[in-house]
PDB file of C-alpha atoms in Angstrom:
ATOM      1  CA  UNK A1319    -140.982  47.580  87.056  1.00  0.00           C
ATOM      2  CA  UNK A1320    -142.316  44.153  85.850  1.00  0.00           C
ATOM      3  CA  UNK A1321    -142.995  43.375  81.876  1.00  0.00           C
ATOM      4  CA  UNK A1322    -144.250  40.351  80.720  1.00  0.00           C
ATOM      5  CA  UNK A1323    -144.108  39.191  77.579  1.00  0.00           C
ATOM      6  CA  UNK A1324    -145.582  36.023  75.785  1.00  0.00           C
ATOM      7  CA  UNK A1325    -144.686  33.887  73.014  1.00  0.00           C
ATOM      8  CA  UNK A1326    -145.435  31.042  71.153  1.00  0.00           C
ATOM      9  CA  UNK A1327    -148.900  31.373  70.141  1.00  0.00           C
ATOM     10  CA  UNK A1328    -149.812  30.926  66.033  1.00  0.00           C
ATOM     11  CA  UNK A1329    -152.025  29.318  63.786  1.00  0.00           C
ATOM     12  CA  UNK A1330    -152.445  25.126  64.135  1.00  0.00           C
ATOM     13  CA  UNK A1331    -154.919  22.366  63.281  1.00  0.00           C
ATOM     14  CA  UNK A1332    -157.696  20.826  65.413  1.00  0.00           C
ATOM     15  CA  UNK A1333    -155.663  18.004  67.292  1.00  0.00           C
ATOM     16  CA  UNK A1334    -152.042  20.514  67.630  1.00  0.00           C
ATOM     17  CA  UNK A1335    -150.393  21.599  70.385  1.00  0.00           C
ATOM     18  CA  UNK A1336    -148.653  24.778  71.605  1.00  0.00           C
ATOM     19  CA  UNK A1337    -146.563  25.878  74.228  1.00  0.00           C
ATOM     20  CA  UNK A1338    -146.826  29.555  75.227  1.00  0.00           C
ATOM     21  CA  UNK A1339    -144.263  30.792  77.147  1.00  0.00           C
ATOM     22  CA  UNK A1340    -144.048  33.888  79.449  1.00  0.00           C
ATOM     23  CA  UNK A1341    -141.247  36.013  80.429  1.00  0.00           C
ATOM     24  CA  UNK A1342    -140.635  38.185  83.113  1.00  0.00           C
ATOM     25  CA  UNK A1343    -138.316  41.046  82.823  1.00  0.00           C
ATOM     26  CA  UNK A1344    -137.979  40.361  86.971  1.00  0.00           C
ATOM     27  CA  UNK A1345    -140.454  39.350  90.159  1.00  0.00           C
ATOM     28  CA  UNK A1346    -142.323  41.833  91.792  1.00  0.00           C
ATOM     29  CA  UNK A1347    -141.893  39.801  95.103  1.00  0.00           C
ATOM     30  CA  UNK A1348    -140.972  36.145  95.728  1.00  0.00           C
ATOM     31  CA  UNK A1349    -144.259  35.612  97.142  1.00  0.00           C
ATOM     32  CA  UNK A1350    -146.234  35.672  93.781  1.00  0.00           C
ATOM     33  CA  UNK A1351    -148.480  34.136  91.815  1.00  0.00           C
ATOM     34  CA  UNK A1352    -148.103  34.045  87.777  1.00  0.00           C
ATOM     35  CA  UNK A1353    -151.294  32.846  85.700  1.00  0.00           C
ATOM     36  CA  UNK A1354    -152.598  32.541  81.955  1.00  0.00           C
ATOM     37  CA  UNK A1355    -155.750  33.622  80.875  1.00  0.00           C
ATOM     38  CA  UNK A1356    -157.338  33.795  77.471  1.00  0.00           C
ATOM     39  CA  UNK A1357    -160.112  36.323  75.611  1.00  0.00           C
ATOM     40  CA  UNK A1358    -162.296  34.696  72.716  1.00  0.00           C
ATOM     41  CA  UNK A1359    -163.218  37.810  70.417  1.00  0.00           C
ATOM     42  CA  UNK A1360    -166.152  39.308  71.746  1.00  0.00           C
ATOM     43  CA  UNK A1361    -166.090  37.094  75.524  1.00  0.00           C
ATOM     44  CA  UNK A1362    -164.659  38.282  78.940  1.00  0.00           C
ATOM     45  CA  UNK A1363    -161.781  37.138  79.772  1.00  0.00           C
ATOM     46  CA  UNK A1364    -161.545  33.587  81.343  1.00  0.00           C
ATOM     47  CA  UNK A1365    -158.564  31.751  83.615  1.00  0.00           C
ATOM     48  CA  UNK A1366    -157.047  28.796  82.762  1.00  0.00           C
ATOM     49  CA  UNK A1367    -153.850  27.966  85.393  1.00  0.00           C
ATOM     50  CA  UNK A1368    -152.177  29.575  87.926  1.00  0.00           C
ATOM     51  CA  UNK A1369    -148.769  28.499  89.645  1.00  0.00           C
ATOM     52  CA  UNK A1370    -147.254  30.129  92.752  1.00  0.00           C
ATOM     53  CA  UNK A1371    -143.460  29.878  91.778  1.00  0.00           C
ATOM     54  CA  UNK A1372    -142.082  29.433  94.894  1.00  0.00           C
ATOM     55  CA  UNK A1373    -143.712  26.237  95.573  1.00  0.00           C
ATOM     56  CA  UNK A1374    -145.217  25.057  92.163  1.00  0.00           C
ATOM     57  CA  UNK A1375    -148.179  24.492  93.442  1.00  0.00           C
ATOM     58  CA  UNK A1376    -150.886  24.790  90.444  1.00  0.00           C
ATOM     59  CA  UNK A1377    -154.637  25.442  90.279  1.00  0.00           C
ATOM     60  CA  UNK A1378    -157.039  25.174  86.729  1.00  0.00           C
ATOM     61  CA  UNK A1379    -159.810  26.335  85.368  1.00  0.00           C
ATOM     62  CA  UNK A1380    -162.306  23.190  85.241  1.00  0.00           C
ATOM     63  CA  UNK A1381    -161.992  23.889  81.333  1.00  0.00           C
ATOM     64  CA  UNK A1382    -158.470  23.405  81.342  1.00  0.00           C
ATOM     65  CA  UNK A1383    -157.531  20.882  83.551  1.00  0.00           C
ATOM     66  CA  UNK A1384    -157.499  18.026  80.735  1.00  0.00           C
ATOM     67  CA  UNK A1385    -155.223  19.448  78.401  1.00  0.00           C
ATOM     68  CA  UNK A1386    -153.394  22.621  80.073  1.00  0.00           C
ATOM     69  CA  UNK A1387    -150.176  22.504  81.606  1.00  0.00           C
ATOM     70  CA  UNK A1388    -148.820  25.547  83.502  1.00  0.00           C
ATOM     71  CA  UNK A1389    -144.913  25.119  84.799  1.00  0.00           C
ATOM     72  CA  UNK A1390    -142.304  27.267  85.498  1.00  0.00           C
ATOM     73  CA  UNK A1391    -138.810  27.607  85.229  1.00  0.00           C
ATOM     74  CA  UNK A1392    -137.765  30.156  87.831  1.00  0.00           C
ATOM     75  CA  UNK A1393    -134.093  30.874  87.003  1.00  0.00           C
ATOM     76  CA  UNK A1394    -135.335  32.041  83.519  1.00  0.00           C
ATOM     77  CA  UNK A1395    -138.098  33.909  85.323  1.00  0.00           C
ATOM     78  CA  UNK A1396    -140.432  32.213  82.478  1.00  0.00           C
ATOM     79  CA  UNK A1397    -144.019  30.416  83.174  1.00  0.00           C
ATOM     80  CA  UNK A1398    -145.523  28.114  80.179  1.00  0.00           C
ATOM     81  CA  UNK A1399    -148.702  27.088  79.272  1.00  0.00           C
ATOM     82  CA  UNK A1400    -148.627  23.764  77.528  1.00  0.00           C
ATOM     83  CA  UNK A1401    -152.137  23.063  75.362  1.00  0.00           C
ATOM     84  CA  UNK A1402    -152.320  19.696  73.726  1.00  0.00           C
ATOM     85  CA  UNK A1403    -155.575  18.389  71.628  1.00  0.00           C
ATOM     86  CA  UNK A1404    -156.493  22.155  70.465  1.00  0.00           C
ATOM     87  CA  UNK A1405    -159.911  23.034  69.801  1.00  0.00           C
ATOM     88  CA  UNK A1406    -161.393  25.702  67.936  1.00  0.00           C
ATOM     89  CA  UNK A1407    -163.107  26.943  70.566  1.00  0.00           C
ATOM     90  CA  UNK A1408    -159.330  27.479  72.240  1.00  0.00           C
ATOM     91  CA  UNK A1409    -159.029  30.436  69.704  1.00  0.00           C
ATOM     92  CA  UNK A1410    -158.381  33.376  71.477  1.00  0.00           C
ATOM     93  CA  UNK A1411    -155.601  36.144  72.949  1.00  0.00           C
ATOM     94  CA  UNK A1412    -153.826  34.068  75.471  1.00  0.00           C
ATOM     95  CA  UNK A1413    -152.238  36.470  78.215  1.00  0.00           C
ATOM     96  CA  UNK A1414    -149.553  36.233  81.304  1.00  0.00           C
ATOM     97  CA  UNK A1415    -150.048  38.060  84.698  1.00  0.00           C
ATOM     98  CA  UNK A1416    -148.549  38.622  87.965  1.00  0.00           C
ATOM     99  CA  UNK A1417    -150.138  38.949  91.232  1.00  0.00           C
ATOM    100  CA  UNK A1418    -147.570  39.870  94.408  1.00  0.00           C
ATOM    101  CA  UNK A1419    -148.119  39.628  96.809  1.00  0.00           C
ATOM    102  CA  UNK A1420    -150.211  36.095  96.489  1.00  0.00           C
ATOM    103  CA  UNK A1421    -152.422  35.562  99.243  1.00  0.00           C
ATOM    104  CA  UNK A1422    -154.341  32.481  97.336  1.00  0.00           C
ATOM    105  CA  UNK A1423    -152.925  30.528  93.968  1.00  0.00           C
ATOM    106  CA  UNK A1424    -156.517  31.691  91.515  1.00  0.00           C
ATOM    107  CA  UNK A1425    -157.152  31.679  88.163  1.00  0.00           C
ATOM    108  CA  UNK A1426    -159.763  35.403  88.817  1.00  0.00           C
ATOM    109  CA  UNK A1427    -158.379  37.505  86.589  1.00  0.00           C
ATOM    110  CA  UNK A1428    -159.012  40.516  89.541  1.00  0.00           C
ATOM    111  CA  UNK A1429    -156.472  39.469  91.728  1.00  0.00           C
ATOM    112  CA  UNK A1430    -153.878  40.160  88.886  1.00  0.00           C
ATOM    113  CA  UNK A1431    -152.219  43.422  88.708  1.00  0.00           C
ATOM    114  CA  UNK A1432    -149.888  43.177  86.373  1.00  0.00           C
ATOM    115  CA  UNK A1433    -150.463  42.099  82.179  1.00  0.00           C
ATOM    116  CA  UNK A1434    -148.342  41.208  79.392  1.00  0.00           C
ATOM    117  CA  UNK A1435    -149.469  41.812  75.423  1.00  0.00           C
ATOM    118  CA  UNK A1436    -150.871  38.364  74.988  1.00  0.00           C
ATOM    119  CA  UNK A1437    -150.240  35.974  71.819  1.00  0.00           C
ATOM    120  CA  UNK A1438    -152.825  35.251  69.490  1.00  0.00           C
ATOM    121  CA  UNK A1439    -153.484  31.455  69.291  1.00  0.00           C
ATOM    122  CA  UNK A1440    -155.735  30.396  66.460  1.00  0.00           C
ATOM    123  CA  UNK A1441    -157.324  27.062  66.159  1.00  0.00           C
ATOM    124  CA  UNK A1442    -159.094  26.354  62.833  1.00  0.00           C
ATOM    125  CA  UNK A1443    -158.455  23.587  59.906  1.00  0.00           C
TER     126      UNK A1443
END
């Protein structure tokens, strides 16, 4: 069975940058879909990217697509989120998910069935 676990998140200044990485103990199927979504204490949880790792291709939240990077790195079975020019309001649990199989590359949290843990990311000065 599928675990997921992220990394990288922490405290940093207005301006940082992170890289959150995402680990999968395997695939569910080839055909999938791994995204990153975030929860601001006391908001639903939001997408930000999605990548479908066979092909790479990539879809954003309109939120994210200035300063979010999703990639993957398939031999490591490992997805990262790059965020550059952090904002406060980027505080939140950032989380990892699987969808297989992956009919359409989204960023609705729904269509994902399986979660990791999440990493805290704080923004603040």
């Amino acid at each position: 069975q599928i675990q997921l676990m992220e990394s990288g998140g922490g405290s940093v200044q207005p301006g940082g940058s992170l890289r959150l990485s995402c680990v999968a103990s395997t695939y569910t199927s080839s055909d999938n879909c791994m995204g990153w979504f975030r929860q601001a204490p006391g908001k639903e949880r939001e997408g930000v990217a999605a990548i479908r790792t066979s092909t790479g291709y990539r879809v954003y939240a309109d939120s994210a697509r200035r300063r979010f990077t999703i990639s993957r790195e398939n031999e490591e079975k490992t997805v990262y989120l790059q965020i550059r020019d952090l904002r406060p309001e980027d505080t939140g649990m950032y989380f990892c998910a699987e969808a297989a199989p992956c009919a359409v590359t989204t960023v609705i949290p729904d269509q994902y069935t399986t979660w990791g843990q999440g990493t805290q990311v704080t923004v603040s000065s």
